[in-house]
XYZ file of C-alpha atoms in Angstrom:
553
model
C 94.008 97.059 125.233
C 94.551 98.027 121.559
C 94.414 101.737 122.422
C 97.092 101.254 125.099
C 99.315 99.476 122.597
C 98.923 102.248 120.047
C 99.782 104.804 122.728
C 103.039 102.959 123.252
C 104.081 104.348 119.881
C 105.106 107.561 121.598
C 107.815 105.576 123.354
C 109.217 104.279 120.085
C 108.460 106.511 117.101
C 110.042 109.953 116.668
C 108.372 112.931 118.309
C 107.914 114.501 114.858
C 105.244 111.890 114.213
C 102.832 113.820 116.416
C 103.860 117.426 115.959
C 104.406 119.435 112.773
C 107.873 120.726 112.081
C 108.067 124.174 113.696
C 108.353 126.933 111.121
C 111.527 128.950 111.838
C 110.788 132.473 113.056
C 112.662 134.081 110.184
C 110.313 132.389 107.690
C 107.008 133.335 109.307
C 106.874 136.732 107.633
C 107.164 135.211 104.158
C 103.960 134.406 102.238
C 102.821 130.865 101.426
C 101.737 131.439 97.847
C 101.344 127.712 97.224
C 98.603 127.370 99.827
C 96.942 130.510 98.508
C 96.580 128.903 95.068
C 94.229 126.281 96.553
C 92.269 128.622 98.805
C 88.479 128.487 98.292
C 88.928 125.913 95.520
C 86.700 122.903 94.907
C 88.776 119.839 94.100
C 87.846 116.438 92.679
C 90.208 113.510 93.358
C 90.199 109.982 91.971
C 92.418 107.451 93.703
C 91.883 109.258 96.987
C 91.698 106.000 98.932
C 95.119 104.927 97.625
C 98.535 105.470 99.143
C 99.453 108.664 97.310
C 95.850 109.919 97.326
C 95.571 109.811 101.118
C 98.801 111.748 101.593
C 97.655 114.319 99.000
C 94.337 114.874 100.817
C 96.099 115.185 104.174
C 98.591 117.732 102.867
C 95.939 119.899 101.201
C 93.757 119.983 104.320
C 96.702 120.630 106.638
C 98.306 123.393 104.576
C 95.116 124.878 103.094
C 92.371 124.486 105.720
C 90.247 127.017 103.857
C 89.962 124.843 100.764
C 86.295 124.957 99.867
C 85.539 121.294 99.145
C 87.277 118.047 98.229
C 85.194 115.479 96.398
C 86.564 111.920 96.279
C 85.381 109.271 93.847
C 84.677 106.144 95.906
C 82.798 102.928 95.293
C 81.058 100.725 97.810
C 83.544 98.104 98.971
C 83.262 95.095 101.278
C 79.732 96.079 102.268
C 80.732 99.641 103.170
C 79.181 102.658 101.520
C 81.390 105.573 100.388
C 80.555 107.650 103.473
C 81.709 104.827 105.745
C 84.862 104.489 103.696
C 85.598 108.198 104.220
C 85.404 107.596 107.972
C 87.726 104.613 107.643
C 90.243 106.646 105.656
C 90.360 109.369 108.281
C 90.708 106.866 111.113
C 94.257 106.172 109.901
C 97.146 107.472 112.057
C 98.206 109.378 108.944
C 95.567 112.014 109.788
C 96.327 112.340 113.518
C 98.489 115.436 113.032
C 95.847 117.024 110.813
C 93.079 116.474 113.386
C 95.246 117.777 116.221
C 96.018 120.945 114.241
C 92.692 121.625 112.519
C 90.156 119.731 114.601
C 87.973 116.843 113.473
C 85.522 119.215 111.766
C 88.057 119.599 108.931
C 86.899 116.181 107.720
C 83.541 117.706 106.733
C 85.348 119.423 103.843
C 85.690 116.007 102.201
C 82.662 114.447 100.494
C 82.416 111.127 98.663
C 81.056 110.769 95.140
C 79.671 107.281 94.594
C 81.276 105.910 91.450
C 83.810 103.557 89.893
C 86.336 104.320 87.138
C 85.771 100.869 85.618
C 82.077 101.607 84.943
C 80.679 103.485 81.943
C 80.710 107.214 82.656
C 82.436 106.404 85.967
C 79.203 105.066 87.413
C 78.324 108.542 88.707
C 74.662 109.455 89.145
C 73.238 112.323 87.038
C 72.791 114.431 90.194
C 76.423 113.993 91.319
C 77.670 114.578 87.797
C 75.781 117.853 87.657
C 77.274 118.892 91.010
C 80.800 118.169 89.812
C 80.268 119.990 86.531
C 78.992 123.089 88.355
C 81.544 123.289 91.181
C 84.890 121.595 90.449
C 87.871 123.776 89.568
C 90.798 121.359 89.960
C 90.900 117.641 89.141
C 93.569 115.223 90.380
C 93.211 111.978 88.482
C 95.253 109.283 90.189
C 92.983 106.234 90.115
C 94.720 103.226 88.552
C 95.511 99.624 89.230
C 99.168 99.388 90.214
C 99.274 95.612 89.886
C 101.865 94.882 87.235
C 100.418 91.417 86.559
C 96.857 92.689 86.063
C 95.124 91.086 83.045
C 95.382 93.459 80.090
C 91.589 93.609 79.606
C 91.019 94.834 83.153
C 94.004 97.201 83.120
C 92.778 98.879 79.914
C 89.265 99.407 81.260
C 90.531 100.792 84.560
C 93.633 102.764 83.640
C 92.954 103.854 80.059
C 89.172 103.931 79.660
C 88.894 105.367 83.178
C 91.133 108.239 82.073
C 88.992 108.763 78.960
C 85.841 108.989 81.097
C 87.553 111.447 83.441
C 88.576 113.655 80.529
C 85.027 113.538 79.154
C 83.744 114.662 82.546
C 86.383 117.400 82.811
C 85.276 118.822 79.445
C 81.815 119.389 80.952
C 83.129 121.200 84.049
C 82.181 124.844 83.728
C 84.750 126.166 86.224
C 87.631 123.829 85.442
C 91.006 125.520 85.784
C 93.315 122.494 85.744
C 93.231 118.735 85.129
C 96.237 116.991 86.749
C 96.959 113.509 85.430
C 99.136 111.382 87.738
C 101.115 109.130 85.420
C 104.404 107.306 86.059
C 107.984 107.870 84.949
C 108.142 104.159 84.069
C 105.627 104.190 81.205
C 107.907 104.924 78.219
C 110.373 102.141 78.869
C 111.765 102.088 75.337
C 113.341 105.478 76.112
C 116.517 105.016 78.174
C 116.715 108.783 78.620
C 113.267 110.243 79.282
C 112.591 113.948 78.794
C 109.702 116.037 80.084
C 107.776 115.903 76.838
C 104.985 113.910 75.217
C 105.758 110.603 73.539
C 103.496 108.871 71.020
C 101.414 106.007 72.477
C 102.188 102.457 71.259
C 98.717 102.200 69.688
C 95.548 104.234 69.242
C 94.076 104.348 72.786
C 90.530 104.619 71.441
C 90.909 101.469 69.335
C 92.410 99.497 72.252
C 89.547 100.588 74.517
C 87.013 99.607 71.876
C 88.634 96.201 71.390
C 88.507 95.514 75.142
C 84.854 96.533 75.246
C 83.902 94.237 72.362
C 86.105 91.190 72.975
C 86.017 88.701 75.830
C 88.742 88.862 78.461
C 90.219 85.450 77.577
C 90.544 86.466 73.924
C 92.348 89.677 74.872
C 94.730 87.646 77.038
C 95.550 85.366 74.109
C 96.754 88.329 72.058
C 98.125 90.362 74.982
C 101.789 89.590 74.242
C 101.390 90.862 70.692
C 99.611 94.000 71.922
C 102.165 94.717 74.651
C 105.119 94.479 72.279
C 108.225 95.701 74.123
C 106.230 96.653 77.231
C 106.960 94.242 80.112
C 103.513 94.462 81.727
C 99.978 95.794 81.394
C 100.568 98.633 83.867
C 103.244 100.415 81.830
C 101.323 99.824 78.591
C 97.982 101.188 79.804
C 99.547 104.189 81.560
C 101.308 105.035 78.302
C 97.983 104.823 76.441
C 96.413 107.066 79.091
C 99.034 109.746 78.536
C 98.143 109.673 74.854
C 94.530 110.512 75.718
C 95.569 113.410 77.989
C 97.908 114.845 75.341
C 95.062 114.657 72.827
C 92.728 116.518 75.221
C 95.434 119.140 75.836
C 95.766 119.769 72.113
C 91.996 120.287 72.009
C 92.167 123.049 74.609
C 91.657 121.307 77.973
C 93.917 122.815 80.700
C 96.019 119.807 81.728
C 99.394 118.817 83.117
C 100.933 115.353 83.270
C 103.048 114.444 86.293
C 105.299 111.386 86.210
C 106.342 110.289 89.702
C 108.788 107.406 89.945
C 108.532 104.549 92.475
C 106.627 106.077 95.396
C 107.909 104.903 98.777
C 106.959 105.613 102.444
C 106.831 109.090 103.984
C 110.161 110.733 104.709
C 109.370 113.822 106.816
C 105.706 114.454 107.617
C 103.113 113.883 108.794
C 104.202 110.374 109.882
C 107.787 109.338 109.002
C 107.952 105.872 107.474
C 104.184 105.473 107.075
C 102.794 103.349 104.260
C 99.616 101.337 103.764
C 100.858 98.653 101.358
C 103.682 96.183 100.746
C 104.389 97.193 97.152
C 107.924 97.795 95.949
C 110.821 98.057 98.423
C 108.545 97.640 101.454
C 107.645 94.111 100.361
C 111.323 93.289 99.795
C 112.204 94.558 103.273
C 109.485 92.448 104.856
C 110.467 89.347 102.886
C 114.150 89.763 103.671
C 113.447 90.701 107.301
C 111.339 87.586 107.806
C 114.109 85.481 106.262
C 112.043 84.165 103.347
C 113.868 86.087 100.592
C 117.484 84.932 100.319
C 118.359 85.462 96.675
C 117.562 87.977 93.944
C 118.547 88.183 90.299
C 119.804 91.731 90.162
C 122.694 93.948 89.153
C 123.696 94.927 92.667
C 125.440 98.110 91.502
C 122.370 99.293 89.582
C 119.746 101.591 91.050
C 116.078 102.430 90.720
C 114.410 105.827 91.022
C 112.590 106.199 94.333
C 110.598 109.123 95.701
C 109.118 109.430 99.215
C 105.386 109.943 98.918
C 105.401 113.256 100.820
C 107.948 114.658 98.361
C 105.815 113.404 95.454
C 102.748 115.128 96.916
C 104.714 118.343 97.420
C 105.661 118.171 93.733
C 102.016 117.700 92.734
C 100.846 120.695 94.770
C 103.749 122.859 93.594
C 103.014 122.008 89.964
C 99.404 123.064 90.547
C 100.566 126.373 91.999
C 103.041 126.878 89.158
C 100.225 126.514 86.610
C 97.477 128.416 88.444
C 99.350 130.828 90.720
C 102.286 131.715 88.480
C 100.477 131.259 85.197
C 103.176 128.971 83.793
C 101.183 127.069 81.190
C 104.229 126.099 79.122
C 105.472 123.288 81.363
C 102.716 120.721 80.893
C 104.731 117.557 81.633
C 106.947 117.112 84.682
C 109.016 114.328 86.215
C 108.876 113.836 89.962
C 112.045 111.787 90.257
C 115.229 111.639 92.313
C 117.976 109.733 90.496
C 119.521 112.825 88.887
C 120.600 113.790 92.418
C 120.240 110.678 94.596
C 121.368 107.251 93.419
C 121.195 104.463 95.987
C 122.329 101.104 94.654
C 120.437 97.875 95.232
C 123.408 96.637 97.268
C 123.237 99.664 99.593
C 119.500 99.134 100.117
C 119.934 95.441 100.925
C 122.941 95.958 103.212
C 121.304 98.776 105.164
C 117.951 97.003 105.454
C 119.592 93.730 106.509
C 121.626 95.490 109.182
C 118.602 97.270 110.665
C 116.213 94.284 110.721
C 118.849 91.934 112.121
C 120.217 94.235 114.828
C 117.953 97.136 115.791
C 114.356 96.619 114.600
C 113.733 92.909 113.926
C 110.377 91.620 112.737
C 108.403 89.100 114.764
C 108.595 85.359 114.085
C 111.218 85.466 111.345
C 111.695 81.988 109.892
C 115.439 82.460 109.378
C 118.175 84.985 110.060
C 118.175 87.717 107.350
C 120.814 86.920 104.760
C 121.326 85.888 101.187
C 122.679 87.918 98.292
C 121.990 89.288 94.823
C 123.091 87.249 91.822
C 124.131 88.512 88.403
C 123.709 85.016 86.992
C 120.077 84.039 86.447
C 120.993 80.343 86.464
C 122.719 80.657 89.840
C 119.733 82.625 91.158
C 117.297 79.916 90.028
C 119.423 77.212 91.683
C 119.430 79.239 94.909
C 115.643 79.693 94.670
C 115.272 75.905 94.679
C 117.667 75.299 97.572
C 117.021 78.373 99.747
C 113.379 79.210 98.954
C 111.379 76.233 97.727
C 112.952 73.280 99.591
C 112.847 75.070 103.006
C 109.258 76.197 102.259
C 108.107 72.640 101.546
C 109.994 71.328 104.583
C 108.529 73.906 106.983
C 105.043 73.599 105.484
C 105.202 69.872 106.117
C 106.012 70.508 109.768
C 103.218 73.097 109.956
C 100.770 70.635 108.369
C 101.758 67.808 110.752
C 101.247 70.186 113.687
C 97.614 70.646 112.601
C 97.932 74.116 111.069
C 97.438 75.412 107.538
C 100.625 75.536 105.420
C 101.486 79.027 104.168
C 105.130 79.234 103.125
C 104.738 77.604 99.715
C 102.014 80.121 98.824
C 104.263 82.926 100.080
C 107.101 81.690 97.871
C 104.791 81.513 94.867
C 103.871 85.166 95.403
C 107.543 86.056 95.828
C 108.422 84.295 92.571
C 105.683 86.234 90.747
C 107.040 89.429 92.250
C 110.524 88.500 91.054
C 109.233 88.337 87.467
C 108.305 92.033 87.679
C 111.247 93.091 89.836
C 113.929 91.525 87.632
C 113.015 93.596 84.571
C 113.325 96.885 86.440
C 116.310 95.818 88.554
C 118.393 94.824 85.545
C 117.624 97.821 83.349
C 118.548 101.445 83.828
C 116.773 104.685 82.890
C 117.651 108.336 83.202
C 114.873 110.827 83.968
C 115.401 114.508 83.260
C 113.622 116.698 85.812
C 114.234 120.339 84.920
C 110.691 121.225 86.055
C 111.527 120.549 89.716
C 114.690 122.629 89.434
C 112.574 125.478 88.053
C 110.177 125.195 90.988
C 113.041 125.395 93.486
C 114.216 128.632 91.914
C 110.833 130.375 92.035
C 109.895 129.323 95.599
C 110.729 131.524 98.558
C 112.476 130.086 101.639
C 109.228 129.392 103.471
C 107.770 127.514 100.527
C 110.964 125.477 100.162
C 110.577 124.503 103.824
C 106.841 123.781 103.688
C 106.881 121.968 100.319
C 110.238 120.278 100.230
C 111.227 118.748 96.871
C 114.896 117.958 97.460
C 116.861 115.421 99.474
C 119.610 117.671 100.763
C 119.471 116.642 104.428
C 118.250 113.053 104.079
C 119.685 110.596 106.612
C 119.238 107.341 104.726
C 119.752 105.137 107.762
C 117.194 106.989 109.867
C 114.732 106.923 106.966
C 115.088 103.155 106.685
C 114.604 102.774 110.441
C 111.393 104.837 110.281
C 110.170 102.765 107.315
C 110.840 99.423 109.015
C 109.391 100.588 112.332
C 106.225 101.897 110.662
C 105.890 98.817 108.447
C 106.236 96.676 111.546
C 103.395 98.523 113.233
C 100.958 99.611 110.518
C 101.331 96.765 108.011
C 102.316 93.746 110.124
C 100.464 94.927 113.262
C 103.487 94.119 115.425
C 103.225 96.371 118.476
C 106.242 98.112 120.059
C 106.067 95.959 123.191
C 106.990 92.904 121.085
C 110.395 94.316 120.132
C 112.338 92.775 123.060
C 110.974 89.303 122.231
C 111.729 89.866 118.522
C 115.333 90.784 119.346
C 115.681 87.669 121.485
C 114.252 85.524 118.699
C 116.595 87.169 116.181
C 119.631 86.343 118.360
C 118.472 82.733 118.519
C 118.019 82.632 114.728
C 121.520 84.038 114.333
C 123.008 81.066 116.179
C 120.690 78.676 114.331
C 122.025 80.156 111.099
C 125.648 79.828 112.274
C 125.160 76.236 113.447
C 123.354 75.311 110.224
C 126.210 76.737 108.150
C 128.804 74.915 110.263
C 126.877 71.661 109.884
C 126.605 72.221 106.143
C 130.350 72.811 105.764
C 131.077 69.866 108.049
C 128.862 67.692 105.855
C 130.610 68.936 102.706
C 133.995 68.273 104.324
C 132.881 64.765 105.290
C 131.663 64.135 101.765
C 134.939 65.416 100.399
C 137.080 63.302 102.693
C 134.834 60.246 102.301
C 135.120 60.384 98.535
C 138.707 61.652 98.375
C 140.321 58.404 99.642
C 138.640 56.059 97.136
C 138.989 58.666 94.420
C 142.723 59.023 95.057
C 143.099 55.237 95.043
C 141.226 54.985 91.728
C 143.265 57.777 90.162
C 146.487 56.256 91.538
C 145.653 52.858 90.084
C 144.752 54.450 86.761
C 148.074 56.285 86.574
C 149.910 53.134 87.688
C 148.183 51.266 84.867
C 149.168 53.940 82.342
C 152.736 53.955 83.641
C 152.957 50.187 83.385
C 151.462 50.233 79.909
C 153.868 52.825 78.594
C 156.795 51.123 80.343
C 155.931 47.799 78.667
C 155.672 49.402 75.260
C 158.999 51.145 75.779
C 160.714 47.917 76.835
C 159.345 46.043 73.821
C 160.455 48.794 71.504
C 163.947 48.798 72.988
C 164.221 45.012 72.616
C 163.185 45.177 68.935
C 165.797 47.810 68.241
C 168.527 45.647 69.818
C 167.639 42.527 67.773
C 167.609 44.476 64.519
C 170.967 45.994 65.257
C 172.498 42.577 65.743
């Protein structure tokens, strides 16, 4: 049954989801120097089970099938050993194109290394450590917690100390040619214009790591606000500290580059348009708005954030590797993988386009209200709307759910949304400019085939189609809403439209009734008050006139 439903995807999703883009005949004679830079290389990846990590592995295996080996740092999770987790990773539809092109045996090129970046020395066994030190030539370090509300103690041990342990390991690698640190463009937030250069960390990373190792977590949390300073969350702070460690290692002779991608969003072109495996960032907003549970946001609607489709980010990572190893460009050690210098999509455009698609073409199942609402520039007005349009309806519907014998969920959903707002509002109401000359350099040195195979521009992006792919894929892969439920979802959405219209009419009718009910008595009171004032002033005037007449006589 499930297999039949998944097969129905071919009736809904674009054909490009199952076939690679055909390489134009005129480009076939040109060399792919980027792929050649990874040929016969042994690669070690941390964060390989994450969103960006999976797409990176897929792209390397698809474009460079003769890569020698890819080691992935994985820990046992939910009772599954690393080898089982590798199988789970490759069972994703993300790898269907790869397996159809290269065969399932390509998976044997990927081997797990049992370990954990939060553990001392990464938790790697002496035998595995020796293997890595003997064989690895390229390291992609992308492991990090991306939870912005992560306790500072945990974020330091994972993001910053984990980077220190990775650098220590890299220093022991006998064949190491390049250490690629995946950072973020949003880690030096005090800089409104960010250049592709190193910035000093807010504190000594080694001292912060040592403090977190010696002190209890609750004590660190008590002083976290003082440690964070102007940083809005532990993620930005610890990623900034991590960069400081990489810069230090670079100065000591380790071959490194730092890449700063912006907000990574679902796949644009290949291998699976719209695919994602999480609800972070804009995807979560689309789901919340599409389900009708997000109806207000505190945001400058004409502002914009910097977004980058994950396949474009991965292309930038691979191209930067080629630029360092294949072209020998060791001068450009820090690069921004960003889009806002060329593409600026306002929050209002995102909301309007998403609302239109989920309400008309690709609705989500069981929405609790018709998608609507707006962005507010006034925080007070936003908070009032949260009470009336988020919390009160959540409590009301949860009461109905509870009385029907089911477990209430909407209040918990709203609590999570409110926590998300705390992070979102800082980024939505501030603006940064990211210089990205490195990407422009790469475009100039690539040949036409490489520009086609490793696209790092948005010249032919159809924003509407991209949003449709994102919503359709989110509907299927995140919410598990199969294509055959679309007709029922559209019918439900039409019903919710009329419910929304009727509710608004009833609301305005009630307001009109209140107005007319109170207007009559209010007019009478005001009329009597003015009559009283008129009488009072008339009496005083008459008395005054009479006094004047008597005096004159």
